[in-house]
Amino acid sequence: MTIAQYLLLSSVLFCIGIYGVLARKNGVMVLMSIELILNAVNINLVAFSALTDNIAGEVFALFVIAIAAAEVGVGLAIVLLIFRNKKSVDLSEIDQMKG
Amino acid sequence: MVAQNVFFAILALLMIVSALKVVTTNNIVHAALWLVLVLAGVAGQFLLLGAEFVGVTQILVYIGAVIVLLLFGVMLTKASIGDEENINMPNRVLPAVIGTLMFAVMSYSIIDSYRGKELPKETVTNAAMVSDSIFSDYIIPFEAVSVLLLAALIGAVVIARKEVA
């Protein structure tokens, strides 16, 4: 196995996640795409950890997993609050800050 | 080595197809279920790389907790169970172009710098090695993450609860 195949797989996932963040309008769908991006980063961390035989990459992958869990918790709370106030989670309607 | 490459190819194909489904399907519940496949594939790749503990944590935290949380979000925002209209931006060509361009740049630089570099064989790291590292070198980041999780927990409760007069 080469390192490049893992890096290419993770960049495919990353770019699909980027497309999802930009092309989706529903708040929950954008959060799912962010999960794709974070998982792409984790594949990179673990692959480099195996390449350099250094455990730090795996430890940081665990930290990323913990932070992703916190992020999705707070993100969903924000989406729920938006839903309660506007009766929709359509991100293109949230434009009160637009000048 | 050949068997590992075959498993890598199967998992990678599964993950890419499921990830494309996550960002293209019009049914929010189906998108969450496709995301389960992607996350399971990532866990499989971790196991293939010999990272046992990270693979198991991936299944426990992502498939066990994050997906359930996302499905709760879907239910609480009253999404319909069937197909949903109006969940995509009107202009989806530009995001696709941006994604493809980013992939082109990244894959060029990856192939340019890591072509043919083999991973070392048989580097299994078990939970004991990971925990030794966390509780010696990375004890301060570990404590910071635990405080962050507490803060996120309290923050989520404060943000999402109903105002009681």
Coordinates of C-alpha atoms in Angstrom, one line a residue:
Chain A
M1 CA 0.0 0.0 0.0
T2 CA 1.3 3.4 -0.8
I3 CA 0.6 6.6 1.2
A4 CA -0.6 8.3 -2.0
Q5 CA -3.7 6.1 -2.3
Y6 CA -4.8 7.2 1.2
L7 CA -4.1 10.8 0.5
L8 CA -6.0 10.7 -2.8
L9 CA -9.0 9.0 -1.1
S10 CA -9.1 11.6 1.6
S11 CA -8.8 14.5 -0.9
V12 CA -11.8 13.0 -2.8
L13 CA -13.8 12.9 0.4
F14 CA -12.7 16.5 1.2
C15 CA -13.7 17.9 -2.1
I16 CA -17.1 16.1 -2.0
G17 CA -17.6 17.7 1.4
I18 CA -16.7 21.1 0.0
Y19 CA -19.2 20.6 -2.7
G20 CA -21.8 19.6 -0.2
V21 CA -21.2 22.7 2.0
L22 CA -21.5 25.0 -1.0
A23 CA -24.4 23.3 -2.8
R24 CA -26.8 22.5 0.1
K25 CA -29.3 24.9 1.5
N26 CA -30.6 22.8 4.5
G27 CA -28.7 23.4 7.7
V28 CA -28.6 19.7 8.7
M29 CA -27.2 18.7 5.3
V30 CA -24.4 21.3 5.6
L31 CA -23.5 19.8 9.0
M32 CA -23.3 16.3 7.3
S33 CA -21.0 17.7 4.7
I34 CA -18.8 19.1 7.4
E35 CA -18.6 15.6 8.9
L36 CA -17.3 14.4 5.5
I37 CA -14.5 17.0 5.6
L38 CA -13.5 16.2 9.1
N39 CA -13.3 12.5 8.2
A40 CA -11.0 13.2 5.3
V41 CA -8.7 15.0 7.7
N42 CA -8.7 12.0 10.0
I43 CA -7.7 9.6 7.2
N44 CA -4.8 11.9 6.5
L45 CA -3.7 12.0 10.1
V46 CA -3.8 8.2 10.6
A47 CA -2.1 7.5 7.2
F48 CA 0.8 9.8 8.1
S49 CA 0.9 8.2 11.5
A50 CA 1.4 4.8 9.8
L51 CA 4.0 6.3 7.4
T52 CA 6.2 7.8 10.0
D53 CA 5.5 5.1 12.7
N54 CA 4.6 7.9 15.1
I55 CA 1.6 7.6 17.3
A56 CA 0.9 11.3 17.5
G57 CA -1.2 11.2 14.3
E58 CA -3.6 8.7 15.9
V59 CA -3.9 10.8 19.1
F60 CA -4.7 13.9 17.1
A61 CA -7.3 11.9 15.1
L62 CA -8.9 11.1 18.4
F63 CA -8.9 14.8 19.3
V64 CA -10.5 15.6 16.0
I65 CA -13.3 13.0 16.6
A66 CA -14.0 14.6 20.0
I67 CA -14.1 18.1 18.6
A68 CA -16.4 16.9 15.7
A69 CA -18.8 15.5 18.3
A70 CA -18.8 18.9 20.2
E71 CA -19.2 20.8 16.9
V72 CA -22.2 18.8 15.7
G73 CA -23.8 19.2 19.1
V74 CA -23.5 23.0 19.1
G75 CA -24.3 23.2 15.4
L76 CA -27.5 21.3 15.8
A77 CA -28.5 23.4 18.7
I78 CA -28.0 26.5 16.5
V79 CA -30.0 24.9 13.7
L80 CA -32.8 24.1 16.1
L81 CA -32.9 27.7 17.3
I82 CA -33.0 29.0 13.8
F83 CA -35.9 26.5 13.0
R84 CA -37.8 27.7 16.1
N85 CA -37.4 31.4 15.2
K86 CA -38.0 31.2 11.4
K87 CA -39.9 27.9 11.0
S88 CA -37.3 26.8 8.4
V89 CA -33.7 25.7 8.2
D90 CA -33.1 27.2 4.8
L91 CA -29.7 28.9 5.0
S92 CA -30.4 31.3 2.2
E93 CA -33.1 32.9 4.2
I94 CA -30.8 33.8 7.0
D95 CA -29.6 37.1 5.7
Q96 CA -30.4 39.7 8.4
M97 CA -26.8 40.7 8.6
K98 CA -26.6 41.5 4.9
G99 CA -26.0 45.2 4.3
Chain B
M1 CA -0.1 -6.7 0.5
V2 CA -2.4 -7.6 -2.4
A3 CA -5.3 -8.5 -0.1
Q4 CA -4.9 -5.1 1.7
N5 CA -5.0 -3.3 -1.7
V6 CA -8.1 -5.2 -2.7
F7 CA -9.9 -4.3 0.6
F8 CA -8.7 -0.7 0.2
A9 CA -10.2 -0.5 -3.3
I10 CA -13.5 -2.0 -2.2
L11 CA -13.8 0.3 0.8
A12 CA -12.7 3.4 -1.2
L13 CA -15.2 2.7 -3.9
L14 CA -18.0 2.2 -1.3
M15 CA -17.0 5.5 0.4
I16 CA -16.8 7.6 -2.7
V17 CA -20.1 6.4 -4.0
S18 CA -21.8 6.9 -0.6
A19 CA -20.2 10.3 -0.2
L20 CA -21.6 11.4 -3.6
K21 CA -25.0 10.1 -2.5
V22 CA -24.8 12.1 0.7
V23 CA -24.3 15.4 -1.2
T24 CA -26.7 14.7 -4.0
T25 CA -29.8 12.8 -2.6
N26 CA -32.9 14.8 -2.0
N27 CA -34.0 12.8 1.0
I28 CA -32.4 14.0 4.3
V29 CA -32.9 10.7 6.1
H30 CA -31.3 8.8 3.2
A31 CA -28.4 11.3 3.3
A32 CA -27.8 10.5 7.0
L33 CA -27.9 6.7 6.2
W34 CA -25.5 7.1 3.3
L35 CA -23.2 9.0 5.7
V36 CA -23.2 5.9 8.0
L37 CA -21.7 4.0 5.1
V38 CA -19.0 6.6 4.6
L39 CA -18.1 6.6 8.3
A40 CA -18.0 2.8 8.4
G41 CA -15.7 2.9 5.4
V42 CA -13.4 5.4 7.2
A43 CA -13.4 3.0 10.2
G44 CA -12.5 0.2 7.9
Q45 CA -9.6 2.2 6.5
F46 CA -8.3 2.9 10.0
L47 CA -8.3 -0.8 10.8
L48 CA -6.5 -1.5 7.5
L49 CA -3.9 1.1 8.6
G50 CA -3.5 -0.8 11.9
A51 CA -5.1 1.9 14.0
E52 CA -7.3 -0.3 16.1
F53 CA -8.3 2.1 18.8
V54 CA -9.1 5.0 16.4
G55 CA -11.2 2.7 14.2
V56 CA -13.3 1.5 17.1
T57 CA -13.7 5.0 18.4
Q58 CA -14.8 6.1 15.0
I59 CA -17.6 3.5 15.1
L60 CA -18.6 4.3 18.7
V61 CA -18.6 8.1 18.4
Y62 CA -19.6 8.7 14.8
I63 CA -22.0 5.9 13.9
G64 CA -23.2 5.6 17.5
A65 CA -23.6 9.2 18.6
V66 CA -23.1 11.7 15.8
I67 CA -25.5 10.0 13.3
V68 CA -28.1 9.7 16.0
L69 CA -27.7 13.3 16.8
L70 CA -28.0 14.3 13.1
L71 CA -31.2 12.1 12.8
F72 CA -32.6 13.9 15.9
G73 CA -31.9 17.2 14.2
V74 CA -33.7 15.9 11.1
M75 CA -36.7 14.9 13.1
L76 CA -36.8 18.0 15.3
T77 CA -36.7 20.4 12.2
K78 CA -39.7 18.5 10.9
A79 CA -38.2 17.4 7.6
S80 CA -40.5 15.2 5.6
I81 CA -39.7 11.5 5.4
G82 CA -39.9 11.5 1.7
D83 CA -38.0 13.6 -0.9
E84 CA -37.6 17.2 0.0
E85 CA -37.6 20.1 -2.4
N86 CA -35.6 23.2 -1.9
I87 CA -32.6 21.7 -0.1
N88 CA -30.1 22.6 -2.8
M89 CA -28.8 26.0 -3.8
P90 CA -30.1 27.2 -7.2
N91 CA -26.6 27.3 -8.6
R92 CA -24.8 24.0 -8.2
V93 CA -22.4 24.3 -11.1
L94 CA -20.0 26.7 -9.4
P95 CA -19.6 24.4 -6.2
A96 CA -18.9 21.5 -8.5
V97 CA -16.3 23.5 -10.4
I98 CA -14.7 24.6 -7.1
G99 CA -14.6 21.0 -5.8
T100 CA -13.2 19.6 -9.0
L101 CA -10.5 22.3 -9.2
M102 CA -9.5 21.7 -5.6
F103 CA -9.2 18.0 -6.2
A104 CA -7.1 18.6 -9.3
V105 CA -4.7 20.8 -7.4
M106 CA -4.5 18.5 -4.4
S107 CA -4.1 15.3 -6.4
Y108 CA -1.4 16.8 -8.5
S109 CA 0.6 17.9 -5.5
I110 CA 0.0 14.6 -3.7
I111 CA 1.2 12.5 -6.7
D112 CA 4.1 14.9 -7.2
S113 CA 5.4 14.5 -3.7
Y114 CA 4.4 11.0 -2.5
R115 CA 4.5 8.9 -5.7
G116 CA 5.5 5.3 -5.0
K117 CA 6.2 5.9 -1.3
E118 CA 5.2 2.6 0.4
L119 CA 3.7 2.4 3.9
P120 CA 5.7 0.3 6.3
K121 CA 4.3 -3.2 6.7
E122 CA 2.6 -4.5 9.9
T123 CA 2.4 -1.4 12.0
V124 CA -0.4 -2.3 14.4
T125 CA -0.9 0.2 17.2
N126 CA -3.1 -1.0 20.0
A127 CA -5.1 0.9 22.7
A128 CA -2.3 0.6 25.2
M129 CA 0.2 2.5 23.0
V130 CA -2.4 5.2 22.2
S131 CA -3.3 5.7 25.9
D132 CA 0.4 5.7 26.9
S133 CA 0.8 8.6 24.5
I134 CA -2.3 10.5 25.5
F135 CA -1.6 10.3 29.2
S136 CA 2.0 11.2 29.0
D137 CA 2.9 13.5 26.1
Y138 CA -0.6 14.9 25.4
I139 CA -2.2 15.1 28.8
I140 CA -2.7 18.9 28.6
P141 CA -4.5 18.8 25.2
F142 CA -6.5 15.9 26.6
E143 CA -7.7 17.9 29.6
A144 CA -8.4 20.8 27.3
V145 CA -10.6 18.6 25.1
S146 CA -12.5 17.4 28.1
V147 CA -13.2 21.0 29.2
L148 CA -14.2 21.8 25.6
L149 CA -16.7 18.9 25.6
L150 CA -18.2 20.2 28.9
A151 CA -18.4 23.7 27.4
A152 CA -20.1 22.4 24.2
L153 CA -22.6 20.4 26.3
I154 CA -23.6 23.4 28.4
G155 CA -23.6 25.7 25.3
A156 CA -25.8 23.3 23.4
V157 CA -28.3 23.1 26.3
V158 CA -28.3 26.9 26.8
I159 CA -28.8 27.6 23.1
A160 CA -31.5 25.0 22.4
R161 CA -33.7 25.3 25.5
K162 CA -36.9 27.1 25.3
E163 CA -37.1 30.5 27.0
V164 CA -39.0 30.2 30.3
A165 CA -40.4 33.4 31.5

